[in-house]
mmCIF file of C-alpha atoms in Angstrom:
data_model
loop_
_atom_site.group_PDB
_atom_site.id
_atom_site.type_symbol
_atom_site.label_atom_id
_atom_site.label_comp_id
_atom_site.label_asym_id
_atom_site.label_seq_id
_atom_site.Cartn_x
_atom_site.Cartn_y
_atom_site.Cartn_z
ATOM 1 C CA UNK A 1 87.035 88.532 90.686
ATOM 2 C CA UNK A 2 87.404 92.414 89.443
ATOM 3 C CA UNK A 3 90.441 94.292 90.661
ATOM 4 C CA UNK A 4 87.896 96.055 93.061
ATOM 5 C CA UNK A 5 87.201 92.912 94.683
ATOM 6 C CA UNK A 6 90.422 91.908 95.039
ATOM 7 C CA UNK A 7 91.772 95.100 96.317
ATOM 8 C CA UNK A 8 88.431 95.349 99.073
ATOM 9 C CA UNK A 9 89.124 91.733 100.066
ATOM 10 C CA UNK A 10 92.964 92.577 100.504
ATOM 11 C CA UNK A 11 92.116 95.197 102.484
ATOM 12 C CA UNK A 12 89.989 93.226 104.957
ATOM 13 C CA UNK A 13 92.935 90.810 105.142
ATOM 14 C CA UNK A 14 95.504 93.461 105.908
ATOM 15 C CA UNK A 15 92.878 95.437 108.358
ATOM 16 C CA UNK A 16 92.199 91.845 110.279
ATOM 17 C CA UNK A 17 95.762 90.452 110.262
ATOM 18 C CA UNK A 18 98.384 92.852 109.644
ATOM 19 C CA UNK A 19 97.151 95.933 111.486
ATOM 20 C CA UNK A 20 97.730 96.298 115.642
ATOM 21 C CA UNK A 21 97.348 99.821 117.473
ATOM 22 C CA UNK A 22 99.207 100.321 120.714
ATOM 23 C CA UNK A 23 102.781 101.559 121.178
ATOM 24 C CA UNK A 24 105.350 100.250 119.018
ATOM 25 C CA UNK A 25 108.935 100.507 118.187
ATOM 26 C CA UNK A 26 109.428 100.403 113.819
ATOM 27 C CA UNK A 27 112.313 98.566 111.751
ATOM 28 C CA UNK A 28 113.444 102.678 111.130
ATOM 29 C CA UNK A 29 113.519 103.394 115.028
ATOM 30 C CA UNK A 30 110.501 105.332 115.043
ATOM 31 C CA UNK A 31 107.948 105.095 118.079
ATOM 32 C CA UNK A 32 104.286 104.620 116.345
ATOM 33 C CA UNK A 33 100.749 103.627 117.533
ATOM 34 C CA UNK A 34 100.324 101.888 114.318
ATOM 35 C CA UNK A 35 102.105 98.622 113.128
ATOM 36 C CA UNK A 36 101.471 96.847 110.059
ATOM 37 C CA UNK A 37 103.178 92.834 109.671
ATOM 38 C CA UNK A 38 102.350 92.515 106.101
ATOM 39 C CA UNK A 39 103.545 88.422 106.817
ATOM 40 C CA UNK A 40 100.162 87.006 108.294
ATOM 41 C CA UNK A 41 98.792 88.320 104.336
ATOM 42 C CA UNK A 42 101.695 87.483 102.128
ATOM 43 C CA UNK A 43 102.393 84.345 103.885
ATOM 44 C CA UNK A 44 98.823 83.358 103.717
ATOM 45 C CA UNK A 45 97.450 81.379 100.190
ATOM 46 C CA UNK A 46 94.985 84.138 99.545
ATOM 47 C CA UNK A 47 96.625 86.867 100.628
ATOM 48 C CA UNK A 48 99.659 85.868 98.474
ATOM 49 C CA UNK A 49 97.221 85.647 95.561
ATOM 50 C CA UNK A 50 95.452 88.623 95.545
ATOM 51 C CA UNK A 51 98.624 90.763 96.181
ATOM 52 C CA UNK A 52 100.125 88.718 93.402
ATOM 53 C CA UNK A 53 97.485 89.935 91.018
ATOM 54 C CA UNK A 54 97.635 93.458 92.187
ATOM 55 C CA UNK A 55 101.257 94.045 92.434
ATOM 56 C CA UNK A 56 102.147 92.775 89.134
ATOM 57 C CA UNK A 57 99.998 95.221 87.205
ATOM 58 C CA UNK A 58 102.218 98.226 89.096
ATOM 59 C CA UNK A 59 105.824 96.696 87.797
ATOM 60 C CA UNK A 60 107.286 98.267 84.443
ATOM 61 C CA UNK A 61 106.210 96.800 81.217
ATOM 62 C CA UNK A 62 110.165 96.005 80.190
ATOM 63 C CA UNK A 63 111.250 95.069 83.807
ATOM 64 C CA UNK A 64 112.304 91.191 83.473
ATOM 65 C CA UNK A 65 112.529 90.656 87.643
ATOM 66 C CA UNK A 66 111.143 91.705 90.776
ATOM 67 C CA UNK A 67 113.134 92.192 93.775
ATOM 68 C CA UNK A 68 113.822 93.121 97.363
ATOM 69 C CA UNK A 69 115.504 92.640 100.559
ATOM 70 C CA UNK A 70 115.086 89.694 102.892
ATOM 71 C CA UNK A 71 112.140 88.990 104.306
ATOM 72 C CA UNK A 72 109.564 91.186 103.541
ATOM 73 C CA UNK A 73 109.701 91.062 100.058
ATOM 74 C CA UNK A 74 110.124 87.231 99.354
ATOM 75 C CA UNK A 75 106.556 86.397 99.133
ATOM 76 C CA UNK A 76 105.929 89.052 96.953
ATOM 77 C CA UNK A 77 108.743 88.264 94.336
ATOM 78 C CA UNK A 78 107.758 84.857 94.462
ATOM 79 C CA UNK A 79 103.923 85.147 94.355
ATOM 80 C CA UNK A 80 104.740 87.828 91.566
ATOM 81 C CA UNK A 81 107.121 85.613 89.435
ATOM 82 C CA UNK A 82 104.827 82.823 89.486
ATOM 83 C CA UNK A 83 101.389 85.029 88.815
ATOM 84 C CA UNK A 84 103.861 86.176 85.525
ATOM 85 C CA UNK A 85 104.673 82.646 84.583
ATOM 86 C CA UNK A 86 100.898 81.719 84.839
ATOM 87 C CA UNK A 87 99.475 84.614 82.679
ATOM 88 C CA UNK A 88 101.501 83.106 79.892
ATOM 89 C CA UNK A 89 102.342 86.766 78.597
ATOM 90 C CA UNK A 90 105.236 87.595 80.638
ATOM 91 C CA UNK A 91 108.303 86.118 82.241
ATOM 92 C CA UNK A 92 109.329 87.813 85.473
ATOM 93 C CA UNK A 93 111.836 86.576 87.294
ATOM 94 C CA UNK A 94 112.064 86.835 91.082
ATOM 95 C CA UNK A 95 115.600 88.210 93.021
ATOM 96 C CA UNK A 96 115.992 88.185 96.823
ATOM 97 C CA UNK A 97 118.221 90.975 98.124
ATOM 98 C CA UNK A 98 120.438 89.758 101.435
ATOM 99 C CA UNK A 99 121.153 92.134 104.586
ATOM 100 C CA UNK A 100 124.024 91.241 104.449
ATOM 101 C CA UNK A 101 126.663 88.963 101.703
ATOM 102 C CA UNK A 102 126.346 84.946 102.539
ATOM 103 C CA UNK A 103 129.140 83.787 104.958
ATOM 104 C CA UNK A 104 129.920 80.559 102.644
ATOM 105 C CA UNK A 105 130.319 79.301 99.290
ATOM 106 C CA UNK A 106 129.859 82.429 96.644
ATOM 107 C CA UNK A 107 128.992 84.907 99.446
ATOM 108 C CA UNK A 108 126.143 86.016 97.171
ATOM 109 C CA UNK A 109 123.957 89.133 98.235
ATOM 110 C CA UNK A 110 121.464 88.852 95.128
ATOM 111 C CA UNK A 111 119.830 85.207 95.100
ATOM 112 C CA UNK A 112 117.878 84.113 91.854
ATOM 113 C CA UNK A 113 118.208 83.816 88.350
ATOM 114 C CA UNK A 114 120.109 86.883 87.596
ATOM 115 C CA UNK A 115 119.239 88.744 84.019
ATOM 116 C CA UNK A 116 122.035 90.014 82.222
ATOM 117 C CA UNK A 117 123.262 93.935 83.571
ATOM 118 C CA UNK A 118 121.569 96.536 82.068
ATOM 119 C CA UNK A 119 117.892 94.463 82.689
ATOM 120 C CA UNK A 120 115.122 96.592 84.410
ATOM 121 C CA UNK A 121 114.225 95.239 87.915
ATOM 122 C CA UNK A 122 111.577 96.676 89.852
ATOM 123 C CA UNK A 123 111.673 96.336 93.823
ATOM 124 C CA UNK A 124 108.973 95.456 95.855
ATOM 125 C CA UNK A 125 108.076 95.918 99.480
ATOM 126 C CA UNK A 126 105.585 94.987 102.183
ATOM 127 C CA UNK A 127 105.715 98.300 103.984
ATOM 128 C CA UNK A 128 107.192 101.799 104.377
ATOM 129 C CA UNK A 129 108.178 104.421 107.021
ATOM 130 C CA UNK A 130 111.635 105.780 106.069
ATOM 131 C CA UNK A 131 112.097 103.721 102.427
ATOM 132 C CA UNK A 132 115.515 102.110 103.771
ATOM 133 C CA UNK A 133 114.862 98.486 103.471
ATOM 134 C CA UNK A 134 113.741 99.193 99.642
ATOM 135 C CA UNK A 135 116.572 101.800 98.810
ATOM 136 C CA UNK A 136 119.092 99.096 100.336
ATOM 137 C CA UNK A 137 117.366 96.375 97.921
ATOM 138 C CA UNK A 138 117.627 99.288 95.041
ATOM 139 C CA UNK A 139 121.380 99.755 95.716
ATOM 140 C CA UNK A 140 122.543 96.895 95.892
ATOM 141 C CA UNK A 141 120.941 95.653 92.746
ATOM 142 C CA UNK A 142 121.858 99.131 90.801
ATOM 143 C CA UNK A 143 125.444 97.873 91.877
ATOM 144 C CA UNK A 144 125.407 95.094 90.773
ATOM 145 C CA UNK A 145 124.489 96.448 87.093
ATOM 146 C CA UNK A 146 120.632 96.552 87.006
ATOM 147 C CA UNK A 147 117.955 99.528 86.429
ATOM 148 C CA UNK A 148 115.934 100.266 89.184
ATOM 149 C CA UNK A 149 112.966 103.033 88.450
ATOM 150 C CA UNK A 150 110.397 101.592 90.769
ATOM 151 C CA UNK A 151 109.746 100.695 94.233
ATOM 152 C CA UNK A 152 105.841 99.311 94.349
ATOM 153 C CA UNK A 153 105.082 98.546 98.165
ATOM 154 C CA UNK A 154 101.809 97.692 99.892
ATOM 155 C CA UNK A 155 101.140 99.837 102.686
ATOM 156 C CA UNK A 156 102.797 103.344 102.431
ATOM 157 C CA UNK A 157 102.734 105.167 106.168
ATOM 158 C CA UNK A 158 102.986 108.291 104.180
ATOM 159 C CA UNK A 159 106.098 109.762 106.212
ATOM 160 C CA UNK A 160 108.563 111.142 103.893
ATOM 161 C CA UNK A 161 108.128 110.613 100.230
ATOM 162 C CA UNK A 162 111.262 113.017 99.429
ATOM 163 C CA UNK A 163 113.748 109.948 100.071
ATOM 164 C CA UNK A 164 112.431 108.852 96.499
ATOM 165 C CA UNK A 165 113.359 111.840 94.510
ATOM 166 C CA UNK A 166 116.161 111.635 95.739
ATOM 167 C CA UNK A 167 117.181 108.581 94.708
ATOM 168 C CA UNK A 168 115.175 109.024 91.416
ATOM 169 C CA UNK A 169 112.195 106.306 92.068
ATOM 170 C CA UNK A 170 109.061 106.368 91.203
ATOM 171 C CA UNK A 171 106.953 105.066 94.025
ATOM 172 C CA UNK A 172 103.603 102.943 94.233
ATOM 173 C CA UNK A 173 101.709 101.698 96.864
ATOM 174 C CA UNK A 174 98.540 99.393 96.985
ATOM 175 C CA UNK A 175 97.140 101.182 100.020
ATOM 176 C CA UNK A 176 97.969 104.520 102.539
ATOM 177 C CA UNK A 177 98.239 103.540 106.100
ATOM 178 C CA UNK A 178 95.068 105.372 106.930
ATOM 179 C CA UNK A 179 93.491 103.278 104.362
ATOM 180 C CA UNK A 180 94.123 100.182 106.623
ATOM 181 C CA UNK A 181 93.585 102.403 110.229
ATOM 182 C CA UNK A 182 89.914 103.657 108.593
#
């Protein structure tokens, strides 16, 4: 399957399960007529797969983990990791960012095999409005010692792009939100 493919037959995934119109409250506060649950698609064998193949051709070269915050993001460090392991030519490891620090035991807020401080990490996200939910995962993980440059999401909803610059990010998305409303 070309990247073409995959990225058309990701689309019709996201456009038939992820996408409702009506009136909706987002994760940011905002009111919107369009909400996208990335979680019927990541979840989902194929979905997992495809976005797999896609997103790990938008991490850094030198970045030895993908990460993000809880829950959005773990089947796409996981499916991401594992699509690394498979292509035999990298090792990417995957890192799940907490809300908030466990209650018990080492009261961890980064899960997964941590690389040494100083290792690049790129953070990946289902989808954006504001960018908080990624810029929590990227400050927690700068803090605890890691290089964040990138945030690769799937769906962007295009609403304020400035919130990147400001935290010096670059910023990639598989799809615009009008790609999936079209």
């Amino acid at each position: 399957m070309t990247d073409n493919l995959h990225r058309k037959t990701l689309l019709g995934l996201l456009k038939e399960r992820a996408y409702k119109h009506g009136q909706f409250t987002l994760s940011s506060g905002k009111e919107s007529e369009h909400y996208v649950n990335c979680k019927p698609v990541t979840l989902s064998c194929e979905g997992n797969a495809l976005l797999s193949h896609l997103m790990i051709k938008e991490i850094e070269d030198n970045a030895v983990a993908v990460g993000g915050l809880t829950l959005g993001a773990d089947p796409l460090v996981c499916g991401v990791a594992q699509r690394a392991y498979y292509s035999g030519n990298r090792h990417v490891d995957a890192l799940i960012v907490r809300k908030n620090p466990k209650g018990y035991g080492t009261k961890e807020v980064i899960e997964g095999n941590k690389p040494p401080k100083g290792s690049i990490v790129t953070v990946l996200e289902d989808v954006t409005t504001t960018g908080s939910s990624a810029i929590k995962a990227v400050n927690v993980l700068r803090d605890a010692g890691y290089v964040v440059n990138r945030v690769v999401a799937i769906v962007d909803r295009c609403e304020d792009h400035k919130v990147w610059e400001d935290n010096k990010l670059e910023f990639v998305s598989l799809f615009k939100l009008d790609d999936i409303t079209n």
